[in-house]
Amino acid sequence: MLFLKLLRESFLFAGDALRQNKTRTLLSLLGVTIGIFTIIAVQSAVDTLRNNLQNSVNKLGNNSIYVQKWPWVGGSDFPWWKYLQRPESDLRDFNELTRRISTAEALSYEINIDNRTIKYKSNTVEGAQVDAASQDHDKTWNFDFESGRYFTEMESKTGAPITNIGYDIAQNLFPDGDAIGKQIKVMGRYVTVVGVFSKQGKDMLGISTDKEVLLPLNFARNLIDIQSSKYGPSIIVRGKKGIPTDDVESEIKGLMRSIRRLRPGADDNFSLNRTTMITQQLDDLFKIVNRGGFIIGLFSILVGGFGIANIMFVSVKERTNIIGIQKSLGAKNYFILLQFLIESVLLCLVGGLIGLFFVYLATFAVKAALDVQVILDAANITRGLSYSIIIGVIAGIIPAYSASRLDPVEAIRTN
């Protein structure tokens, strides 16, 4: 009951301070508001970027390994001239890996042909990404179908003139009907649509099937040199469930060295890329951004804390007579201390809530402008309120302590 009474009085005192000194209080709260807004906005932005980028990375396959000429990441001393001399991953590498490997669930050989114009009667789509892949592409990548199906094994082996197309391609070429069974013109040849990918939306890494036209590899080899370096050939290996990715990578490395007949001690002439390489780099970047945002916000919060401390000192000065009366009626020192300390915390919470409210409004603005879903989760809200409480305690402890130590007789005599 005592705590509830104390809390009620603190709310009344804080409300009274806000009403009587609106401009002074709001200016003092501005620092806390800006600080909380900066910290939580940066953390929400980082969480949003991490979530969207992770979703992009997940499309590549969490347990997939890419056998390629170039590594995905590199430092300032990146030896590009050495990688330039490496051979591309070719069909011989792919066939030998398929025959020898024991830890893989699926392997696929894939190329990125180019951005091409796709036609269906009078409808045209510019800039469609034409790709070609072997049969197990649907096992090494993560995607779903809006309608239709993937290639059958026989269609892949015979190089049937069929295709899977992206959602946006289908919408533009067939605005009034179903795309399945229709023939579209790709690279000067007619192919039949057997599947339409589900819509994936915008992707921060540019990984999306929405504008993709996927052909069977054996069909594409009749049109182009599928082992040419200009098409960026790669072998994708997805490990079996239950087998650590490190073990799969270790086997691939040994097999590739054997396939390419590299001597012991010789450098690898291939790269084994994994999605964890991207996520690790992103995590390092996000840590730096988070730290920078926290430091900037911390300075704003400290300025706001000084403003709150100033308000509390003024509040103690204005209510010295009341403090003396409370003490003369038996109020304990801790009662006076908690009274002002809770008032300080409440004032900071008001500033923090205002800051969180502005972050909440900013999520709608970003969603409307960029069509990106901003993450403002319970963890960020709790973190912002926790910072507000901590600043409130730090800013109010000295004024509250000085109020609790006042002599009741001297305090009552104060005008």
Short mmCIF file of N, CA, C and O in Angstrom, two decimals, residues 253-319:
data_model
loop_
_atom_site.label_atom_id
_atom_site.label_comp_id
_atom_site.label_asym_id
_atom_site.label_seq_id
_atom_site.Cartn_x
_atom_site.Cartn_y
_atom_site.Cartn_z
N LYS A 253 36.51 -30.39 -51.37
CA LYS A 253 37.87 -29.88 -51.60
C LYS A 253 38.81 -31.00 -52.02
O LYS A 253 39.59 -30.86 -52.98
N GLY A 254 38.74 -32.13 -51.31
CA GLY A 254 39.61 -33.25 -51.66
C GLY A 254 39.31 -33.79 -53.05
O GLY A 254 40.24 -34.10 -53.82
N LEU A 255 38.02 -33.90 -53.38
CA LEU A 255 37.64 -34.42 -54.69
C LEU A 255 38.03 -33.47 -55.81
O LEU A 255 38.52 -33.90 -56.87
N MET A 256 37.84 -32.16 -55.62
CA MET A 256 38.19 -31.19 -56.65
C MET A 256 39.70 -31.16 -56.89
O MET A 256 40.15 -31.03 -58.04
N ARG A 257 40.48 -31.29 -55.85
CA ARG A 257 41.94 -31.34 -56.02
C ARG A 257 42.33 -32.59 -56.80
O ARG A 257 43.25 -32.56 -57.63
N SER A 258 41.63 -33.69 -56.53
CA SER A 258 41.91 -34.92 -57.26
C SER A 258 41.46 -34.81 -58.72
O SER A 258 42.19 -35.22 -59.64
N ILE A 259 40.28 -34.26 -58.93
CA ILE A 259 39.75 -34.12 -60.30
C ILE A 259 40.65 -33.24 -61.15
O ILE A 259 40.91 -33.52 -62.32
N ARG A 260 41.17 -32.19 -60.55
CA ARG A 260 42.02 -31.25 -61.29
C ARG A 260 43.50 -31.59 -61.17
O ARG A 260 44.35 -30.82 -61.63
N ARG A 261 43.79 -32.70 -60.50
CA ARG A 261 45.14 -33.25 -60.43
C ARG A 261 46.14 -32.22 -59.88
O ARG A 261 47.21 -31.98 -60.47
N LEU A 262 45.78 -31.65 -58.77
CA LEU A 262 46.68 -30.70 -58.11
C LEU A 262 47.66 -31.45 -57.22
O LEU A 262 47.29 -32.36 -56.48
N ARG A 263 48.93 -31.05 -57.29
CA ARG A 263 49.97 -31.70 -56.48
C ARG A 263 49.81 -31.32 -55.01
O ARG A 263 49.30 -30.24 -54.69
N PRO A 264 50.28 -32.17 -54.10
CA PRO A 264 50.27 -31.81 -52.67
C PRO A 264 51.04 -30.52 -52.44
O PRO A 264 52.15 -30.34 -52.95
N GLY A 265 50.45 -29.61 -51.69
CA GLY A 265 51.08 -28.32 -51.42
C GLY A 265 50.72 -27.23 -52.41
O GLY A 265 50.94 -26.04 -52.14
N ALA A 266 50.18 -27.60 -53.55
CA ALA A 266 49.78 -26.59 -54.54
C ALA A 266 48.50 -25.90 -54.09
O ALA A 266 47.66 -26.49 -53.42
N ASP A 267 48.38 -24.63 -54.46
CA ASP A 267 47.19 -23.87 -54.09
C ASP A 267 45.96 -24.40 -54.83
O ASP A 267 46.07 -24.90 -55.96
N ASP A 268 44.79 -24.26 -54.19
CA ASP A 268 43.55 -24.62 -54.86
C ASP A 268 43.33 -23.69 -56.06
O ASP A 268 43.64 -22.48 -55.97
N ASN A 269 42.82 -24.22 -57.14
CA ASN A 269 42.47 -23.38 -58.30
C ASN A 269 40.96 -23.30 -58.46
O ASN A 269 40.42 -23.24 -59.56
N PHE A 270 40.27 -23.31 -57.32
CA PHE A 270 38.81 -23.19 -57.27
C PHE A 270 38.45 -22.56 -55.92
O PHE A 270 39.27 -22.54 -54.99
N SER A 271 37.23 -22.05 -55.83
CA SER A 271 36.73 -21.48 -54.57
C SER A 271 35.50 -22.25 -54.12
O SER A 271 34.66 -22.61 -54.95
N LEU A 272 35.41 -22.48 -52.82
CA LEU A 272 34.23 -23.10 -52.23
C LEU A 272 33.53 -22.03 -51.42
O LEU A 272 34.01 -21.64 -50.35
N ASN A 273 32.41 -21.54 -51.93
CA ASN A 273 31.68 -20.44 -51.30
C ASN A 273 30.47 -20.96 -50.54
O ASN A 273 29.77 -21.86 -51.02
N ARG A 274 30.24 -20.37 -49.38
CA ARG A 274 29.10 -20.75 -48.53
C ARG A 274 28.37 -19.50 -48.09
O ARG A 274 28.94 -18.41 -48.01
N THR A 275 27.08 -19.66 -47.79
CA THR A 275 26.28 -18.50 -47.36
C THR A 275 26.77 -17.93 -46.04
O THR A 275 26.58 -16.75 -45.76
N THR A 276 27.42 -18.78 -45.22
CA THR A 276 27.93 -18.28 -43.93
C THR A 276 29.01 -17.22 -44.14
O THR A 276 29.22 -16.37 -43.27
N MET A 277 29.70 -17.26 -45.28
CA MET A 277 30.70 -16.24 -45.57
C MET A 277 30.05 -14.86 -45.67
O MET A 277 30.60 -13.86 -45.20
N ILE A 278 28.86 -14.82 -46.27
CA ILE A 278 28.14 -13.56 -46.41
C ILE A 278 27.61 -13.09 -45.06
O ILE A 278 27.76 -11.93 -44.68
N THR A 279 26.98 -14.02 -44.32
CA THR A 279 26.38 -13.64 -43.04
C THR A 279 27.44 -13.18 -42.04
O THR A 279 27.18 -12.27 -41.25
N GLN A 280 28.61 -13.79 -42.05
CA GLN A 280 29.67 -13.36 -41.14
C GLN A 280 30.14 -11.95 -41.45
O GLN A 280 30.35 -11.13 -40.55
N GLN A 281 30.30 -11.65 -42.74
CA GLN A 281 30.68 -10.30 -43.14
C GLN A 281 29.61 -9.29 -42.76
O GLN A 281 29.90 -8.19 -42.28
N LEU A 282 28.35 -9.68 -42.97
CA LEU A 282 27.24 -8.78 -42.63
C LEU A 282 27.17 -8.55 -41.13
O LEU A 282 26.92 -7.43 -40.68
N ASP A 283 27.39 -9.60 -40.34
CA ASP A 283 27.35 -9.45 -38.89
C ASP A 283 28.42 -8.48 -38.41
O ASP A 283 28.17 -7.67 -37.51
N ASP A 284 29.61 -8.57 -39.00
CA ASP A 284 30.69 -7.64 -38.62
C ASP A 284 30.30 -6.21 -38.96
O ASP A 284 30.54 -5.27 -38.18
N LEU A 285 29.69 -6.03 -40.14
CA LEU A 285 29.26 -4.69 -40.55
C LEU A 285 28.17 -4.17 -39.63
O LEU A 285 28.20 -3.01 -39.19
N PHE A 286 27.20 -5.03 -39.29
CA PHE A 286 26.09 -4.61 -38.46
C PHE A 286 26.56 -4.26 -37.04
O PHE A 286 25.99 -3.37 -36.40
N LYS A 287 27.56 -4.95 -36.55
CA LYS A 287 28.10 -4.62 -35.22
C LYS A 287 28.66 -3.20 -35.20
O LYS A 287 28.46 -2.46 -34.24
N ILE A 288 29.36 -2.84 -36.27
CA ILE A 288 29.94 -1.49 -36.36
C ILE A 288 28.83 -0.44 -36.43
O ILE A 288 28.88 0.58 -35.74
N VAL A 289 27.81 -0.70 -37.26
CA VAL A 289 26.70 0.25 -37.39
C VAL A 289 25.95 0.38 -36.07
O VAL A 289 25.60 1.49 -35.64
N ASN A 290 25.69 -0.75 -35.42
CA ASN A 290 25.00 -0.72 -34.13
C ASN A 290 25.79 0.08 -33.10
O ASN A 290 25.23 0.88 -32.34
N ARG A 291 27.10 -0.14 -33.08
CA ARG A 291 27.94 0.55 -32.11
C ARG A 291 27.95 2.05 -32.37
O ARG A 291 27.86 2.86 -31.44
N GLY A 292 28.05 2.42 -33.67
CA GLY A 292 28.03 3.84 -34.01
C GLY A 292 26.72 4.50 -33.64
O GLY A 292 26.70 5.61 -33.08
N GLY A 293 25.59 3.83 -33.93
CA GLY A 293 24.29 4.38 -33.56
C GLY A 293 24.12 4.50 -32.06
O GLY A 293 23.53 5.48 -31.57
N PHE A 294 24.64 3.52 -31.33
CA PHE A 294 24.52 3.56 -29.87
C PHE A 294 25.32 4.73 -29.29
O PHE A 294 24.84 5.44 -28.39
N ILE A 295 26.52 4.96 -29.83
CA ILE A 295 27.36 6.05 -29.32
C ILE A 295 26.70 7.40 -29.59
O ILE A 295 26.65 8.27 -28.71
N ILE A 296 26.18 7.58 -30.83
CA ILE A 296 25.52 8.85 -31.16
C ILE A 296 24.30 9.05 -30.27
O ILE A 296 24.08 10.14 -29.71
N GLY A 297 23.49 8.00 -30.12
CA GLY A 297 22.30 8.10 -29.27
C GLY A 297 22.65 8.31 -27.82
O GLY A 297 21.94 9.02 -27.09
N LEU A 298 23.77 7.70 -27.38
CA LEU A 298 24.17 7.84 -25.98
C LEU A 298 24.47 9.28 -25.62
O LEU A 298 24.10 9.76 -24.55
N PHE A 299 25.14 9.99 -26.54
CA PHE A 299 25.43 11.40 -26.27
C PHE A 299 24.14 12.20 -26.15
O PHE A 299 24.02 13.08 -25.28
N SER A 300 23.17 11.91 -27.01
CA SER A 300 21.89 12.61 -26.94
C SER A 300 21.18 12.30 -25.62
O SER A 300 20.61 13.19 -24.98
N ILE A 301 21.23 11.03 -25.22
CA ILE A 301 20.58 10.65 -23.97
C ILE A 301 21.26 11.32 -22.78
O ILE A 301 20.60 11.75 -21.83
N LEU A 302 22.60 11.40 -22.82
CA LEU A 302 23.33 12.05 -21.72
C LEU A 302 22.94 13.52 -21.61
O LEU A 302 22.75 14.04 -20.50
N VAL A 303 22.81 14.18 -22.76
CA VAL A 303 22.37 15.58 -22.74
C VAL A 303 20.97 15.67 -22.14
O VAL A 303 20.67 16.53 -21.31
N GLY A 304 20.10 14.74 -22.57
CA GLY A 304 18.76 14.71 -21.99
C GLY A 304 18.78 14.40 -20.51
O GLY A 304 17.98 14.95 -19.74
N GLY A 305 19.72 13.52 -20.10
CA GLY A 305 19.85 13.20 -18.68
C GLY A 305 20.21 14.41 -17.86
O GLY A 305 19.69 14.61 -16.74
N PHE A 306 21.11 15.24 -18.40
CA PHE A 306 21.47 16.47 -17.68
C PHE A 306 20.26 17.39 -17.57
O PHE A 306 20.06 18.07 -16.54
N GLY A 307 19.45 17.43 -18.64
CA GLY A 307 18.24 18.24 -18.59
C GLY A 307 17.27 17.74 -17.53
O GLY A 307 16.67 18.55 -16.79
N ILE A 308 17.10 16.43 -17.44
CA ILE A 308 16.22 15.85 -16.42
C ILE A 308 16.77 16.13 -15.02
O ILE A 308 16.01 16.48 -14.10
N ALA A 309 18.09 16.01 -14.86
CA ALA A 309 18.70 16.30 -13.56
C ALA A 309 18.46 17.75 -13.16
O ALA A 309 18.17 18.05 -11.99
N ASN A 310 18.55 18.65 -14.15
CA ASN A 310 18.29 20.06 -13.87
C ASN A 310 16.85 20.27 -13.42
O ASN A 310 16.59 21.02 -12.46
N ILE A 311 15.91 19.60 -14.10
CA ILE A 311 14.51 19.70 -13.70
C ILE A 311 14.32 19.21 -12.27
O ILE A 311 13.59 19.81 -11.48
N MET A 312 14.97 18.11 -11.94
CA MET A 312 14.80 17.53 -10.61
C MET A 312 15.38 18.44 -9.53
O MET A 312 14.81 18.58 -8.44
N PHE A 313 16.54 19.07 -9.81
CA PHE A 313 17.10 20.00 -8.83
C PHE A 313 16.15 21.19 -8.62
O PHE A 313 15.94 21.64 -7.48
N VAL A 314 15.59 21.70 -9.73
CA VAL A 314 14.63 22.80 -9.63
C VAL A 314 13.39 22.35 -8.87
O VAL A 314 12.84 23.08 -8.03
N SER A 315 12.95 21.12 -9.15
CA SER A 315 11.77 20.58 -8.47
C SER A 315 12.00 20.45 -6.98
O SER A 315 11.12 20.76 -6.16
N VAL A 316 13.19 19.99 -6.61
CA VAL A 316 13.53 19.88 -5.17
C VAL A 316 13.51 21.27 -4.53
O VAL A 316 12.99 21.46 -3.42
N LYS A 317 14.08 22.25 -5.24
CA LYS A 317 14.13 23.61 -4.72
C LYS A 317 12.72 24.18 -4.54
O LYS A 317 12.42 24.80 -3.50
N GLU A 318 11.85 23.94 -5.52
CA GLU A 318 10.50 24.49 -5.45
C GLU A 318 9.66 23.80 -4.38
O GLU A 318 8.72 24.41 -3.85
N ARG A 319 9.95 22.55 -4.06
CA ARG A 319 9.13 21.80 -3.11
C ARG A 319 9.83 21.56 -1.78
O ARG A 319 9.47 20.65 -1.03
#
